[in-house]
mmCIF file of C-alpha atoms in Angstrom:
data_model
loop_
_atom_site.group_PDB
_atom_site.id
_atom_site.type_symbol
_atom_site.label_atom_id
_atom_site.label_comp_id
_atom_site.label_asym_id
_atom_site.label_seq_id
_atom_site.Cartn_x
_atom_site.Cartn_y
_atom_site.Cartn_z
ATOM 1 C CA LYS A 8 1.660 44.268 167.485
ATOM 2 C CA TYR A 9 -0.945 41.576 167.926
ATOM 3 C CA LEU A 10 -1.168 38.668 165.532
ATOM 4 C CA MET A 11 -3.967 36.179 165.179
ATOM 5 C CA TRP A 12 -4.246 32.977 163.196
ATOM 6 C CA LYS A 13 -7.164 32.823 160.749
ATOM 7 C CA SER A 14 -7.714 30.772 157.615
ATOM 8 C CA ASN A 15 -4.126 29.526 157.353
ATOM 9 C CA LYS A 16 -2.527 32.948 157.703
ATOM 10 C CA LEU A 17 -1.564 35.389 160.404
ATOM 11 C CA MET A 18 -3.774 38.466 160.487
ATOM 12 C CA THR A 19 -2.613 41.991 161.145
ATOM 13 C CA SER A 20 -4.157 44.335 163.695
ATOM 14 C CA ASP A 21 -6.133 46.147 160.973
ATOM 15 C CA GLU A 22 -7.621 42.897 159.683
ATOM 16 C CA MET A 23 -8.659 41.901 163.215
ATOM 17 C CA ILE A 24 -10.440 45.226 163.781
ATOM 18 C CA LYS A 25 -12.554 44.744 160.635
ATOM 19 C CA MET A 26 -13.637 41.286 161.824
ATOM 20 C CA TRP A 27 -14.875 42.639 165.157
ATOM 21 C CA GLN A 28 -17.051 45.366 163.665
ATOM 22 C CA SER A 29 -20.185 43.214 163.201
ATOM 23 C CA TRP A 30 -20.159 42.219 166.891
ATOM 24 C CA THR A 31 -19.651 45.784 168.078
ATOM 25 C CA GLU A 32 -22.348 47.086 165.738
ATOM 26 C CA GLN A 33 -24.852 44.527 167.035
ATOM 27 C CA TYR A 34 -23.885 45.140 170.678
ATOM 28 C CA PRO A 35 -22.609 48.691 171.198
ATOM 29 C CA ALA A 36 -21.277 49.813 174.594
ATOM 30 C CA GLU A 37 -24.740 50.704 175.906
ATOM 31 C CA LYS A 38 -26.261 47.276 174.999
ATOM 32 C CA GLN A 39 -24.719 44.487 177.060
ATOM 33 C CA PRO A 40 -25.519 41.037 175.673
ATOM 34 C CA ALA A 41 -26.703 38.209 177.906
ATOM 35 C CA MET A 42 -24.582 35.049 177.932
ATOM 36 C CA SER A 43 -27.344 33.294 175.949
ATOM 37 C CA GLU A 44 -27.048 35.990 173.245
ATOM 38 C CA VAL A 45 -23.273 35.527 173.132
ATOM 39 C CA THR A 46 -23.753 31.770 172.732
ATOM 40 C CA GLU A 47 -26.345 32.279 169.987
ATOM 41 C CA TYR A 48 -24.159 34.798 168.130
ATOM 42 C CA ILE A 49 -21.156 32.456 168.158
ATOM 43 C CA GLY A 50 -23.243 29.418 167.248
ATOM 44 C CA SER A 51 -20.514 26.853 167.890
ATOM 45 C CA ALA A 52 -20.465 23.702 170.005
ATOM 46 C CA LEU A 53 -16.784 24.473 170.659
ATOM 47 C CA TRP A 54 -17.855 27.613 172.544
ATOM 48 C CA LYS A 55 -20.137 25.641 174.853
ATOM 49 C CA GLU A 56 -17.484 22.983 175.433
ATOM 50 C CA PHE A 57 -14.778 25.535 176.276
ATOM 51 C CA CYS A 58 -17.032 27.506 178.643
ATOM 52 C CA ARG A 59 -17.893 24.268 180.471
ATOM 53 C CA TYR A 60 -14.180 23.445 180.643
ATOM 54 C CA LEU A 61 -13.290 26.837 182.129
ATOM 55 C CA GLU A 62 -16.149 26.693 184.631
ATOM 56 C CA THR A 63 -15.636 23.095 185.799
ATOM 57 C CA VAL A 64 -11.968 22.172 185.349
ATOM 58 C CA CYS A 65 -10.527 25.664 185.842
ATOM 59 C CA GLN A 66 -13.235 26.712 188.321
ATOM 60 C CA ALA A 67 -13.469 30.139 186.717
ATOM 61 C CA VAL A 68 -16.507 32.400 186.652
ATOM 62 C CA PRO A 69 -17.563 34.272 183.482
ATOM 63 C CA LYS A 70 -18.152 38.011 183.495
ATOM 64 C CA ILE A 71 -19.273 39.949 180.446
ATOM 65 C CA GLU A 72 -17.317 43.199 180.204
ATOM 66 C CA TYR A 73 -16.950 45.996 177.694
ATOM 67 C CA SER A 74 -13.431 46.773 176.521
ATOM 68 C CA ARG A 75 -12.472 50.127 175.062
ATOM 69 C CA CYS A 76 -9.102 48.766 173.919
ATOM 70 C CA SER A 77 -8.586 49.652 170.264
ATOM 71 C CA MET A 78 -7.293 46.145 169.517
ATOM 72 C CA ALA A 79 -10.390 44.361 170.842
ATOM 73 C CA ARG A 80 -13.083 46.981 171.369
ATOM 74 C CA GLY A 81 -16.466 45.625 172.405
ATOM 75 C CA TRP A 82 -18.044 43.064 174.674
ATOM 76 C CA ASN A 83 -15.933 40.111 175.715
ATOM 77 C CA ILE A 84 -16.158 37.421 178.351
ATOM 78 C CA LYS A 85 -13.537 37.386 181.037
ATOM 79 C CA TYR A 86 -13.176 34.215 183.043
ATOM 80 C CA LYS A 87 -12.021 35.045 186.535
ATOM 81 C CA ARG A 88 -10.622 33.165 189.467
ATOM 82 C CA GLY A 89 -11.391 35.314 192.461
ATOM 83 C CA SER A 90 -11.036 38.928 191.354
ATOM 84 C CA ARG A 91 -8.297 38.180 188.807
ATOM 85 C CA SER A 92 -9.087 37.833 185.090
ATOM 86 C CA VAL A 93 -7.265 34.788 183.807
ATOM 87 C CA TRP A 94 -8.806 34.153 180.353
ATOM 88 C CA THR A 95 -10.589 36.492 177.941
ATOM 89 C CA LEU A 96 -12.839 35.261 175.136
ATOM 90 C CA TYR A 97 -13.951 37.312 172.130
ATOM 91 C CA PRO A 98 -17.169 36.406 170.280
ATOM 92 C CA ARG A 99 -17.000 35.991 166.508
ATOM 93 C CA LYS A 100 -19.699 34.797 164.144
ATOM 94 C CA GLY A 101 -19.326 31.010 164.005
ATOM 95 C CA TYR A 102 -16.312 30.794 166.338
ATOM 96 C CA PHE A 103 -14.531 32.691 169.118
ATOM 97 C CA ALA A 104 -11.076 33.971 169.905
ATOM 98 C CA CYS A 105 -9.248 33.289 173.151
ATOM 99 C CA LEU A 106 -6.505 35.492 174.515
ATOM 100 C CA VAL A 107 -3.852 33.188 175.949
ATOM 101 C CA VAL A 108 -1.125 34.955 177.883
ATOM 102 C CA ILE A 109 2.076 32.985 178.326
ATOM 103 C CA GLY A 110 3.970 34.699 181.108
ATOM 104 C CA GLU A 111 7.494 34.056 182.278
ATOM 105 C CA ARG A 112 6.201 31.503 184.826
ATOM 106 C CA GLU A 113 4.440 29.509 182.084
ATOM 107 C CA ARG A 114 7.041 29.941 179.330
ATOM 108 C CA ALA A 115 9.124 26.782 179.918
ATOM 109 C CA GLU A 116 6.076 24.519 180.213
ATOM 110 C CA ALA A 117 4.420 26.163 177.198
ATOM 111 C CA GLU A 118 7.497 25.536 175.097
ATOM 112 C CA LEU A 119 7.473 21.865 176.158
ATOM 113 C CA LEU A 120 3.806 21.658 175.072
ATOM 114 C CA LEU A 121 4.308 23.353 171.702
ATOM 115 C CA PRO A 122 5.394 20.184 169.829
ATOM 116 C CA LEU A 123 1.975 18.709 170.752
ATOM 117 C CA CYS A 124 0.146 21.747 169.360
ATOM 118 C CA SER A 125 -1.060 22.399 165.843
ATOM 119 C CA GLU A 126 1.191 24.073 163.296
ATOM 120 C CA ALA A 127 -1.011 27.189 163.486
ATOM 121 C CA VAL A 128 -0.501 27.632 167.243
ATOM 122 C CA ARG A 129 3.234 26.882 167.010
ATOM 123 C CA GLN A 130 3.629 29.490 164.269
ATOM 124 C CA LEU A 131 1.605 32.058 166.196
ATOM 125 C CA TYR A 132 3.704 31.489 169.326
ATOM 126 C CA ASN A 133 6.980 31.759 167.407
ATOM 127 C CA GLU A 134 5.938 34.896 165.539
ATOM 128 C CA THR A 135 4.520 36.712 168.572
ATOM 129 C CA LYS A 136 7.242 38.766 170.211
ATOM 130 C CA PRO A 137 7.336 38.868 174.012
ATOM 131 C CA GLY A 138 6.242 42.113 175.614
ATOM 132 C CA ASN A 139 7.023 42.715 179.293
ATOM 133 C CA GLY A 140 8.088 39.072 179.557
ATOM 134 C CA SER A 141 4.800 37.662 178.190
ATOM 135 C CA ARG A 142 3.480 36.501 174.852
ATOM 136 C CA TRP A 143 -0.115 37.562 174.180
ATOM 137 C CA LEU A 144 -1.621 35.040 171.776
ATOM 138 C CA MET A 145 -5.023 35.811 170.232
ATOM 139 C CA ILE A 146 -6.104 32.388 169.035
ATOM 140 C CA ASP A 147 -9.162 31.745 166.860
ATOM 141 C CA VAL A 148 -10.967 28.651 168.082
ATOM 142 C CA ALA A 149 -12.764 27.305 165.027
ATOM 143 C CA CYS A 150 -11.894 23.594 165.126
ATOM 144 C CA ASN A 151 -11.340 20.807 167.679
ATOM 145 C CA GLU A 152 -7.575 20.736 167.115
ATOM 146 C CA ILE A 153 -7.182 24.396 168.091
ATOM 147 C CA LEU A 154 -9.616 23.981 171.014
ATOM 148 C CA GLU A 155 -7.418 21.213 172.434
ATOM 149 C CA ASP A 156 -4.317 23.411 171.991
ATOM 150 C CA VAL A 157 -6.023 26.252 173.857
ATOM 151 C CA LYS A 158 -7.097 23.911 176.668
ATOM 152 C CA ARG A 159 -3.498 22.713 177.080
ATOM 153 C CA LEU A 160 -2.155 26.256 177.153
ATOM 154 C CA THR A 161 -4.870 27.629 179.449
ATOM 155 C CA ALA A 162 -4.242 24.772 181.906
ATOM 156 C CA LEU A 163 -0.812 26.296 182.554
ATOM 157 C CA ARG A 164 -2.569 29.188 184.336
ATOM 158 C CA ILE A 165 -4.396 26.959 186.818
ATOM 159 C CA PRO A 166 -2.701 27.077 190.226
ATOM 160 C CA ARG A 167 -1.373 23.704 191.343
ATOM 161 C CA LYS A 168 -1.568 22.482 194.909
#
């Protein structure tokens, strides 16, 4: 079961599906949006800042892809390093969601970072049950505090030299 933080509460899978319907109605499978259309739809400076962060600091390349997954059906933006998708972003009107996967390799560091994170992200982490050794956190990025949390957590996936 996927959980997502929105408006001071955790949302269920059914609630998330309803939120995505406007995006999928505007851009069905046969109508791929351009990155400029994604940016316009989201309409948030946080989106632009996070994309710049992923492209410069994380050296990831965006690729717009269509997902047929029932939990997140529709167009999303996968940021890749090489051929591997590392981060997936989901457009929402006025904000975006970021899928942050905390695998077994990142778990210890993530748990050390959690006290620095917002209450919303800590609660989401604690209430998301591990599946196959990973926690799949769908985090709404609608304010600077959450954006900084997501940056900290996504940095765990950057290979260190």
